Coordinates of C-alpha atoms in Angstrom, one line a residue:
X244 CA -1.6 -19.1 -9.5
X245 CA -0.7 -18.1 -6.0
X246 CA 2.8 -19.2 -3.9
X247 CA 1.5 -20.9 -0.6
X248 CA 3.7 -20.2 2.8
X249 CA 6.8 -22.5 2.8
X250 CA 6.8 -23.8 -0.9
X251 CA 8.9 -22.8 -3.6
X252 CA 6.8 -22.9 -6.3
X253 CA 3.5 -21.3 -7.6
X254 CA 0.1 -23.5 -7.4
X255 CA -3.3 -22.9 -9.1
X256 CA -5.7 -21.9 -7.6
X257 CA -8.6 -21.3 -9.9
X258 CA -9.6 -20.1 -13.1
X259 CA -10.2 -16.6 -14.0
X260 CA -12.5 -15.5 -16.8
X261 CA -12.7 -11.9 -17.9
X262 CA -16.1 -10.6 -19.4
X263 CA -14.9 -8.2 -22.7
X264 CA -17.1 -5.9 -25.0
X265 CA -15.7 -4.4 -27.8
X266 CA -12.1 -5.0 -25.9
X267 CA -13.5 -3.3 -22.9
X268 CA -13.3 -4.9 -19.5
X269 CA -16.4 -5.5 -18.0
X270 CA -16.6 -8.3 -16.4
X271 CA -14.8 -11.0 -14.7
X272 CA -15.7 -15.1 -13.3
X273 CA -13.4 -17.0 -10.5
X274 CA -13.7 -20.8 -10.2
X275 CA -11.1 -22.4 -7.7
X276 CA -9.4 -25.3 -8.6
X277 CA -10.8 -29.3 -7.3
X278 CA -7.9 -29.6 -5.7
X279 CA -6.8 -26.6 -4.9
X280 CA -9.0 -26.4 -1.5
X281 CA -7.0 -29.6 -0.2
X282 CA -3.8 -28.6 -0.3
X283 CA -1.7 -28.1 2.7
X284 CA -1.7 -24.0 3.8
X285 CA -3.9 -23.0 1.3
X286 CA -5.1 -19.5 1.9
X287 CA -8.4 -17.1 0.5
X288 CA -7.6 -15.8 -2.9
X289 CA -10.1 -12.9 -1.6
X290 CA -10.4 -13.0 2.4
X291 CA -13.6 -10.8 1.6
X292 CA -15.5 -12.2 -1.2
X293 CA -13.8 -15.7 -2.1
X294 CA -13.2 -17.2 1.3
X295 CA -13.1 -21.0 0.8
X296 CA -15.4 -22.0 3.3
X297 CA -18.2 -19.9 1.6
X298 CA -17.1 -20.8 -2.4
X299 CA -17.5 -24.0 -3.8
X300 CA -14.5 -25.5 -6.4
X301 CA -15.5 -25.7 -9.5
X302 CA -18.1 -23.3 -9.2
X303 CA -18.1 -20.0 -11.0
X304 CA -18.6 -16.6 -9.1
X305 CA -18.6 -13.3 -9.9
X306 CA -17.5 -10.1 -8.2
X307 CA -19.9 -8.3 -5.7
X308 CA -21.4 -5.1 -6.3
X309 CA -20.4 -3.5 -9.6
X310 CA -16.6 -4.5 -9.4
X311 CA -15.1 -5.6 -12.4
X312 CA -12.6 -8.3 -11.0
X313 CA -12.6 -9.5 -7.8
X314 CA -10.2 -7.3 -5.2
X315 CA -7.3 -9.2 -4.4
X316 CA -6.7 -9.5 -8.6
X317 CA -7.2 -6.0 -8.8
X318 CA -4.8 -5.2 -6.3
X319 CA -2.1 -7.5 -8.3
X320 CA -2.3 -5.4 -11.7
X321 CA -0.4 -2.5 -12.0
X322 CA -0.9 1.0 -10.9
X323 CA -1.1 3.8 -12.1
X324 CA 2.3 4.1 -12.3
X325 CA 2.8 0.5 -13.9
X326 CA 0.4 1.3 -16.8
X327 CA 2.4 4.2 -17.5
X328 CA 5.5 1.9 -17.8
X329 CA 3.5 -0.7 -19.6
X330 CA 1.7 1.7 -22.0
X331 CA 5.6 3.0 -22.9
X332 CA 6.8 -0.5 -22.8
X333 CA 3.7 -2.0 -25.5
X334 CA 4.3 1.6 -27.8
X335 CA 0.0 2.0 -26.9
X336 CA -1.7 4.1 -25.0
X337 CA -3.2 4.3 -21.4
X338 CA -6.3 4.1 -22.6
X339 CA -5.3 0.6 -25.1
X340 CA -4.6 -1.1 -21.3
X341 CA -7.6 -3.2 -20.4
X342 CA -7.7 -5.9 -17.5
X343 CA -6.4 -8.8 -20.4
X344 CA -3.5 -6.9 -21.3
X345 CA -2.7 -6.2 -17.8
X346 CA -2.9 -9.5 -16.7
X347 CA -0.7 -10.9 -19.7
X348 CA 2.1 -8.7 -19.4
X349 CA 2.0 -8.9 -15.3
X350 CA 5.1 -8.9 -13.1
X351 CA 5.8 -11.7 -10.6
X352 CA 7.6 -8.7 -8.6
X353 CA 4.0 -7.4 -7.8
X354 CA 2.7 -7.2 -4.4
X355 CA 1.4 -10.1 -2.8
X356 CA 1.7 -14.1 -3.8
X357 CA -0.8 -13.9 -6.9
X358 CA 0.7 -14.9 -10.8
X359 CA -1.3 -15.3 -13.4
X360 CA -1.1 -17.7 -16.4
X361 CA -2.8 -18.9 -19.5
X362 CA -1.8 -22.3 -18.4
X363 CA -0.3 -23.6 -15.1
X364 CA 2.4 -25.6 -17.0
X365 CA 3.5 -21.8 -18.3
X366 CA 6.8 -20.5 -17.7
X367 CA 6.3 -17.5 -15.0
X368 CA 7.2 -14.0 -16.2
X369 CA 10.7 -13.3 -15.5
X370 CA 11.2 -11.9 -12.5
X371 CA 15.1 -10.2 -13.0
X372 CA 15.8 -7.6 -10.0
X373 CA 18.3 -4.9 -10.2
X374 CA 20.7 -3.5 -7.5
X375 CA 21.3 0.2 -5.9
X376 CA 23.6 0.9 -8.9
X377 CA 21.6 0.6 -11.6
X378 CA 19.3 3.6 -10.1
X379 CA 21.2 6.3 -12.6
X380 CA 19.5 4.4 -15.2
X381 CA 16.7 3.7 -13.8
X382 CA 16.1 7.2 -12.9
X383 CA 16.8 8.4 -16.3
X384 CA 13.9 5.8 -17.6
X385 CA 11.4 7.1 -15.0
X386 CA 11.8 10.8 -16.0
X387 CA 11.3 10.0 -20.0
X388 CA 8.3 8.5 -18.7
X389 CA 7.2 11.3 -16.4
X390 CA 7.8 13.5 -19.7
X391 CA 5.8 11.4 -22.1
X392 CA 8.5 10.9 -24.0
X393 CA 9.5 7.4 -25.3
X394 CA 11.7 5.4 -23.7
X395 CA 14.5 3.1 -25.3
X396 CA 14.2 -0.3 -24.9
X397 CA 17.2 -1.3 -22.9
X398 CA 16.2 1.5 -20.3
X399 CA 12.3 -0.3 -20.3
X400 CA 13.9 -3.3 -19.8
X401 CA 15.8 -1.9 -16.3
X402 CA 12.7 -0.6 -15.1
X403 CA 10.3 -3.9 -15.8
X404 CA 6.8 -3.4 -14.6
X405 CA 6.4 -1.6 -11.3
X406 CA 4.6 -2.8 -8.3
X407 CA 0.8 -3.1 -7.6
X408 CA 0.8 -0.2 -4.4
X409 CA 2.3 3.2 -4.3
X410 CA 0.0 4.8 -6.7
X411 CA 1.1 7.4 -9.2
X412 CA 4.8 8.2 -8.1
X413 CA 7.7 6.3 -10.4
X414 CA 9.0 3.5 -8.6
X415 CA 11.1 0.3 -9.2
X416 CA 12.0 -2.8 -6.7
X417 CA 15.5 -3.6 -6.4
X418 CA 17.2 -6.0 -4.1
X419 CA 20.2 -5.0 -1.9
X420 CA 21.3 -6.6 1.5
X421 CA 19.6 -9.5 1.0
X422 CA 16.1 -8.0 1.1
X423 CA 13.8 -6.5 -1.4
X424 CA 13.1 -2.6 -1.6
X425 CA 10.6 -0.4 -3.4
X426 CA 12.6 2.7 -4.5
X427 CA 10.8 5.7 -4.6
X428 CA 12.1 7.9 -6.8
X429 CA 11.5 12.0 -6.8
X430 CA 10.4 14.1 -9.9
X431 CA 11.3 17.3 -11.5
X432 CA 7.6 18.4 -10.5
X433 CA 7.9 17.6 -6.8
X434 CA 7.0 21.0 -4.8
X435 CA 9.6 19.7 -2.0
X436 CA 11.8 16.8 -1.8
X437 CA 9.3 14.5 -1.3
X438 CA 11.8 10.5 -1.1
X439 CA 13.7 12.5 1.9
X440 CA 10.4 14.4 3.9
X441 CA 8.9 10.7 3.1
X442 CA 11.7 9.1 5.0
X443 CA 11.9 11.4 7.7
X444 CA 7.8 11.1 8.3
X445 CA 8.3 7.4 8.5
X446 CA 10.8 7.3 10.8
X447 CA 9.0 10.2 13.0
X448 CA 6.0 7.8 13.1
X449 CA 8.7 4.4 14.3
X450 CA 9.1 6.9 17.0
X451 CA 5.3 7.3 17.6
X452 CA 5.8 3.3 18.5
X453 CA 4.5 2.6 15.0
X454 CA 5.2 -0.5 13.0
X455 CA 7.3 0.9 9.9
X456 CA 9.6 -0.7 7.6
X457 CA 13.0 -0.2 7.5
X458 CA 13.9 2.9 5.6
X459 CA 16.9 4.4 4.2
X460 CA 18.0 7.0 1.7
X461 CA 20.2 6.8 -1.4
X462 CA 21.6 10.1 -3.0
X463 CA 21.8 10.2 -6.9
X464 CA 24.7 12.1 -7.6
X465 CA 23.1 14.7 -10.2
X466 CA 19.4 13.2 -9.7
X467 CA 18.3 13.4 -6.1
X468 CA 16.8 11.2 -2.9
X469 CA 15.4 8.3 -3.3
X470 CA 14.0 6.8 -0.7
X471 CA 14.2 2.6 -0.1
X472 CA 11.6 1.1 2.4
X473 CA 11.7 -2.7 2.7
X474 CA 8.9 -4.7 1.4
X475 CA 6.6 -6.8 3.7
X476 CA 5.5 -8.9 1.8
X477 CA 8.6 -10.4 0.6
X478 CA 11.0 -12.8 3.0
X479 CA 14.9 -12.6 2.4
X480 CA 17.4 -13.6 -0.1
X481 CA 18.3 -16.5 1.9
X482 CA 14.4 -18.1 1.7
X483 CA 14.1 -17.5 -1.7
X484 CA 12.5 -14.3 -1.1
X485 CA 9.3 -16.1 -0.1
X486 CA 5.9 -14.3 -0.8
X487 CA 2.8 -13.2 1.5
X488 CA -0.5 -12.8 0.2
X489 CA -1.3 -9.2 0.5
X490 CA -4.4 -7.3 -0.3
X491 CA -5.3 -3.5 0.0
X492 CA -8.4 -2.2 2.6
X493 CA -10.2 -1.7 -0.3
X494 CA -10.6 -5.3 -0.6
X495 CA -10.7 -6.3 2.7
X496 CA -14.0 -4.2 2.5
X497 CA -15.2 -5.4 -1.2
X498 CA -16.0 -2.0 -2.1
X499 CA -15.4 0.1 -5.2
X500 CA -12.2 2.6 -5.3
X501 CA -14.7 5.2 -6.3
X502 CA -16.3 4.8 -3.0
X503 CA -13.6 4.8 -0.8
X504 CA -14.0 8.4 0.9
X505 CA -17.5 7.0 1.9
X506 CA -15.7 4.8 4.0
X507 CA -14.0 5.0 7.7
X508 CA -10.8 4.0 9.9
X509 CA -13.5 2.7 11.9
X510 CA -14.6 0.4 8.7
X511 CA -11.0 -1.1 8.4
X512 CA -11.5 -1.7 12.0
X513 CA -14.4 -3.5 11.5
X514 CA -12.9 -5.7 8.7
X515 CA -10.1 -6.5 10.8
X516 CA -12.5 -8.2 13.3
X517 CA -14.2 -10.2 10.4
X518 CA -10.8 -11.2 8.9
X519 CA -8.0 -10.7 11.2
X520 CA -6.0 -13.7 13.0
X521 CA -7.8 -14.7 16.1
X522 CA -5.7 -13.0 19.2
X523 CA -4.5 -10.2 16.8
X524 CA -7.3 -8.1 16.0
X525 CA -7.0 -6.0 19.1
X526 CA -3.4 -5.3 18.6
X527 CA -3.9 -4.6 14.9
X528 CA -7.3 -2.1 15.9
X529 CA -4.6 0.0 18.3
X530 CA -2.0 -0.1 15.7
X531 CA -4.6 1.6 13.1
X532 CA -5.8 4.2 15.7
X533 CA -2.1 5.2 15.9
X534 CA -1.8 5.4 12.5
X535 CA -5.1 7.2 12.2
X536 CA -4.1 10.0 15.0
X537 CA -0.5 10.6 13.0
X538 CA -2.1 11.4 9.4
X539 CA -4.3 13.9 11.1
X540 CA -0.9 15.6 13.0
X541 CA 0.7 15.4 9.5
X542 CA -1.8 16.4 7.6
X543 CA -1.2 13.0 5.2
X544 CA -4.6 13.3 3.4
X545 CA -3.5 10.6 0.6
X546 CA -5.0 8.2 3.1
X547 CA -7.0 6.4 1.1
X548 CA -7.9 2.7 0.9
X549 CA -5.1 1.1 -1.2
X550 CA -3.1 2.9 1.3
X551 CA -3.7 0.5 4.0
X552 CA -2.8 -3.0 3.8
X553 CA -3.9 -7.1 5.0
X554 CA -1.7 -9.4 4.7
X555 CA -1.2 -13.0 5.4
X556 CA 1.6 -15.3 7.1
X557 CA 1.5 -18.4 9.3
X558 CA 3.4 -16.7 12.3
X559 CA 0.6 -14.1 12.6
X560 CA -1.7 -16.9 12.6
X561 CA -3.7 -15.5 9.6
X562 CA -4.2 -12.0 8.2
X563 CA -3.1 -8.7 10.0
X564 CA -2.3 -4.8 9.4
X565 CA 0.5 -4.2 7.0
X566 CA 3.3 -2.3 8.2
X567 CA 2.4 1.4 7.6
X568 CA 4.0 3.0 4.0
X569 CA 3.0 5.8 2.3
X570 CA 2.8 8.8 4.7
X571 CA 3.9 12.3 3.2
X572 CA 2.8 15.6 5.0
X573 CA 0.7 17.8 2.4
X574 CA 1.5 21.7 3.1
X575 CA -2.0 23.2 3.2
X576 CA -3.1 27.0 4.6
X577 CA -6.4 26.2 5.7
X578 CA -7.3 25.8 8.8
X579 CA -10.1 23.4 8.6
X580 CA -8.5 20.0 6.7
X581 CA -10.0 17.0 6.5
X582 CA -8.4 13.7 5.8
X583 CA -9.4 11.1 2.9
X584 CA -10.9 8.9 5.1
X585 CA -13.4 9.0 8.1
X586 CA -12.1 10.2 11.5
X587 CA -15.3 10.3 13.6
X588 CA -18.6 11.7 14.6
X589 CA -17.8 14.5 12.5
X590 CA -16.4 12.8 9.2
X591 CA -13.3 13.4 7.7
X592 CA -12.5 16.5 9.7
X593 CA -8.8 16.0 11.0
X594 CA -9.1 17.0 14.6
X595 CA -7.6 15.4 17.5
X596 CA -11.3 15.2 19.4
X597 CA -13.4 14.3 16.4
X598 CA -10.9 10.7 16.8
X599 CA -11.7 10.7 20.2
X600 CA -15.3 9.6 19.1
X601 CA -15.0 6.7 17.6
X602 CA -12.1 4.8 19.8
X603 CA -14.4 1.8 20.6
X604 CA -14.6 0.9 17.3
X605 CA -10.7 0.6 17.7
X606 CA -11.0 -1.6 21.2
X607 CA -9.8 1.2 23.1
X608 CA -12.1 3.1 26.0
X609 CA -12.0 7.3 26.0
X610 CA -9.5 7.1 28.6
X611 CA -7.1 4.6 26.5
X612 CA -8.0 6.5 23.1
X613 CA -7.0 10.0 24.8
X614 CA -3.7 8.5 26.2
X615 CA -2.1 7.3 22.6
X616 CA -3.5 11.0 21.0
X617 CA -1.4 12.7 24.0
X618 CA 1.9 10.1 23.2
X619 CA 1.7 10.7 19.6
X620 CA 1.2 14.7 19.4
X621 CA 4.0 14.7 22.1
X622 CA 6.4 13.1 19.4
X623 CA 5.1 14.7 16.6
X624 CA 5.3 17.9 18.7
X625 CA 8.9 17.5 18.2
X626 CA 8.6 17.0 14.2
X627 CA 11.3 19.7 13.9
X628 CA 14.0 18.7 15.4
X629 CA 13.7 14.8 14.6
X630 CA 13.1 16.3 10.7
X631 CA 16.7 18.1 11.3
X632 CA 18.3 14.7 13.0
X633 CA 17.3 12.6 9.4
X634 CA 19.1 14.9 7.1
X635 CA 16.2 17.2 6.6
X636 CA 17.8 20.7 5.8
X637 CA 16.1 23.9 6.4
X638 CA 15.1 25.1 3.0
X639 CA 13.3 21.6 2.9
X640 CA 12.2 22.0 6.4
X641 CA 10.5 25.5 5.6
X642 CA 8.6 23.7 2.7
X643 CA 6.5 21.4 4.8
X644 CA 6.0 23.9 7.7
X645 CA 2.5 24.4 6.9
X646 CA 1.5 20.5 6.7
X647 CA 2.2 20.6 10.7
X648 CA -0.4 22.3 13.0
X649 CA 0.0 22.9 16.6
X650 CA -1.7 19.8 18.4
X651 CA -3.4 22.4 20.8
X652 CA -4.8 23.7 17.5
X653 CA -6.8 21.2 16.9
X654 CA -8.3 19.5 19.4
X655 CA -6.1 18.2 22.1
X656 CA -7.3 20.7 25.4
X657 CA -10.8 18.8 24.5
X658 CA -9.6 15.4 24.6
X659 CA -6.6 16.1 27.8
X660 CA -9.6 16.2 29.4
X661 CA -10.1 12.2 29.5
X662 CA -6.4 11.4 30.5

């Protein structure tokens, strides 16, 4: 099932099969619906390997490569956080969890405009969305859950099933102000506070002339920060919180999650100018260059594929480059880092020149490429005192020191020399 731009209801769009041995996934099929392909707005499933001008209805496919199920579904299941709730919520292990059991006890809260349903005349899962001040509970829920301890019921039922992105970090969406939020809540294991530095990085790169969601903090009396960033894939209250169809770089390339530190910035790039919405995909290029120089001034090395984001709406004209989320500085001593994904000529090594080498990949000549380096280290230059301006105090401050090299340190004499 999928919800099309402007309706207010979920279609079909095709059947999914899953392949099972022994109660393992290994497997999957996709078919779209006759009619499916005729209705008004109706989108790719998969903008990488089920575009409707390439796949027949009616016509069974199966996932490239060695993949298991087909991106975009993969992207709607729950991660690694969400199996941890469903695991507690079922009374089974992680292990018990296989792509059926996923898909049957999905959430229509999940990212993007995917369902799923045994039959299209099914009832969709129920979608109840809790406000700001049920976060004591809901807090109290994730930590249980972060203890492996079991969780009662009536506290399960508060937290639901988390969303699809945001990896291993407990989480929950809640509506407040007419909008939907992922909270992101801390942990007793957290080496620093990581909702609040989360915040602050965000906001440091809305400076940087980035495209970030709106942000805020909320302070758990007793509990700690948790940090609210809007979702983007979600319209407002007052249209029925509409959904965008939303898919992850690592579907946008059809690739395998174990393979994603083969891959580049530069390959997101390049799947942008396969997929992205004619008179966009220059914009969107300059946008992910940005974003590319700021991880390496932060040292945010969690930059992996499900980290960046496609997604689709009829005012972009088609797919374009999420808004940017997770972005946390990781602390490090060493004086050689390297980021999760490829930089340049010289790999993953997070220097200021090695980005310089790949910029027309990104639409952007040396000159252009050397220019937005030079804005963003000035900003992030000033990490400090924009850190202190958000809240950020001292002890916290000192914490994350260490993420934050010196942009001379790393490359920026070498590329000054373009401007």
């Amino acid at each position: 099932m999928i919800r099309l731009e402007g309706a207010d209801q979920d279609v079909p769009a095709g059947l999914l099969t899953l392949v099972e041995t022994h109660a393992a996934s290994v497997g999957s099929r996709f078919a779209y619906g006759m009619r499916y392909s005729r209705r008004p707005g109706a989108i790719d499933v998969d903008p990488r390997s089920l575009r409707l001008d390439e796949v027949a209805p009616g016509i069974e496919v199966a996932p490239p490569g060695d993949l298991a199920l087909f991106g975009a579904i993969r992207d709607a299941l729950p991660d690694a956080w969400g199996r941890r709730v469903l695991a507690n919520t079922l009374r089974i292990q992680e292990g018990q969890l296989n792509d059926r059991v996923l898909i049957d006890n999905s959430s229509p809260n999940r990212s993007g405009a995917l369902d799923f349903r045994r039959r299209p005349e099914d009832a969709p899962h129920d979608s109840g969305l809790l406000r700001p001040m049920h976060l004591d509970h809901l807090l109290d829920a994730a930590e249980r859950i972060e203890e492996g301890e079991s969780v009662p019921q009536h506290l399960l039922e508060l937290l639901g099933e988390a969303p699809t992105l945001g990896g291993m970090r407990p989480k929950a969406v809640l509506v407040d102000q007419g909008r939907q939020w992922l909270a992101k809540f801390p942990t007793r294991r957290d080496p620093f506070d990581i909702p609040l530095i989360e915040h602050a990085t965000l906001e440091l790169a809305r400076l940087a002339k980035m495209d970030v969601p709106d942000t805020r903090l909320i302070d758990v009396p007793g509990r700690g920060t948790v940090m609210m960033i809007a979702r983007f894939d979600r319209g407002t209250e007052a249209e029925g919180y509409r959904k965008w169809h939303m898919v992850s770089a690592l579907t946008a390339l059809g690739v395998h999650e174990m393979d994603s530190p083969k891959m580049a910035y530069a390959d997101i790039a390049d799947a942008l100018g396969r997929l992205g919405a004619a008179g966009q995909v220059t914009a969107d290029r300059h946008e992910l260059f940005r974003r590319m120089v700021f991880n390496i001034l932060v040292c945010n090395d969690d930059d992996h594929l499900r980290n960046h984001a496609l997604v689709h709406r009829g005012d972009f004209g088609g797919w374009r480059l999420s808004p940017l989320y997770d972005v946390v500085p990781r602390p490090s001593g060493g004086s050689e880092r390297f980021l999760h994904l490829g930089i340049g000529a010289q790999g993953r090594l997070s220097t200021l020149d090695n980005a310089l080498t790949h910029c027309a990949r990104f639409a952007l000549t040396t000159a252009a490429a050397a220019a937005v380096i030079d804005e963003v280290a000035g900003v992030v230059r000033q990490w400090k005192g924009h850190f202190e301006a958000q809240g950020v105090p001292g002890s916290q401050i000192d914490k994350v020191q260490n993420a934050f090299r010196l942009p001379s340190q790393i490359g920026l004499a070498q590329v000054n020399r373009f401007l």
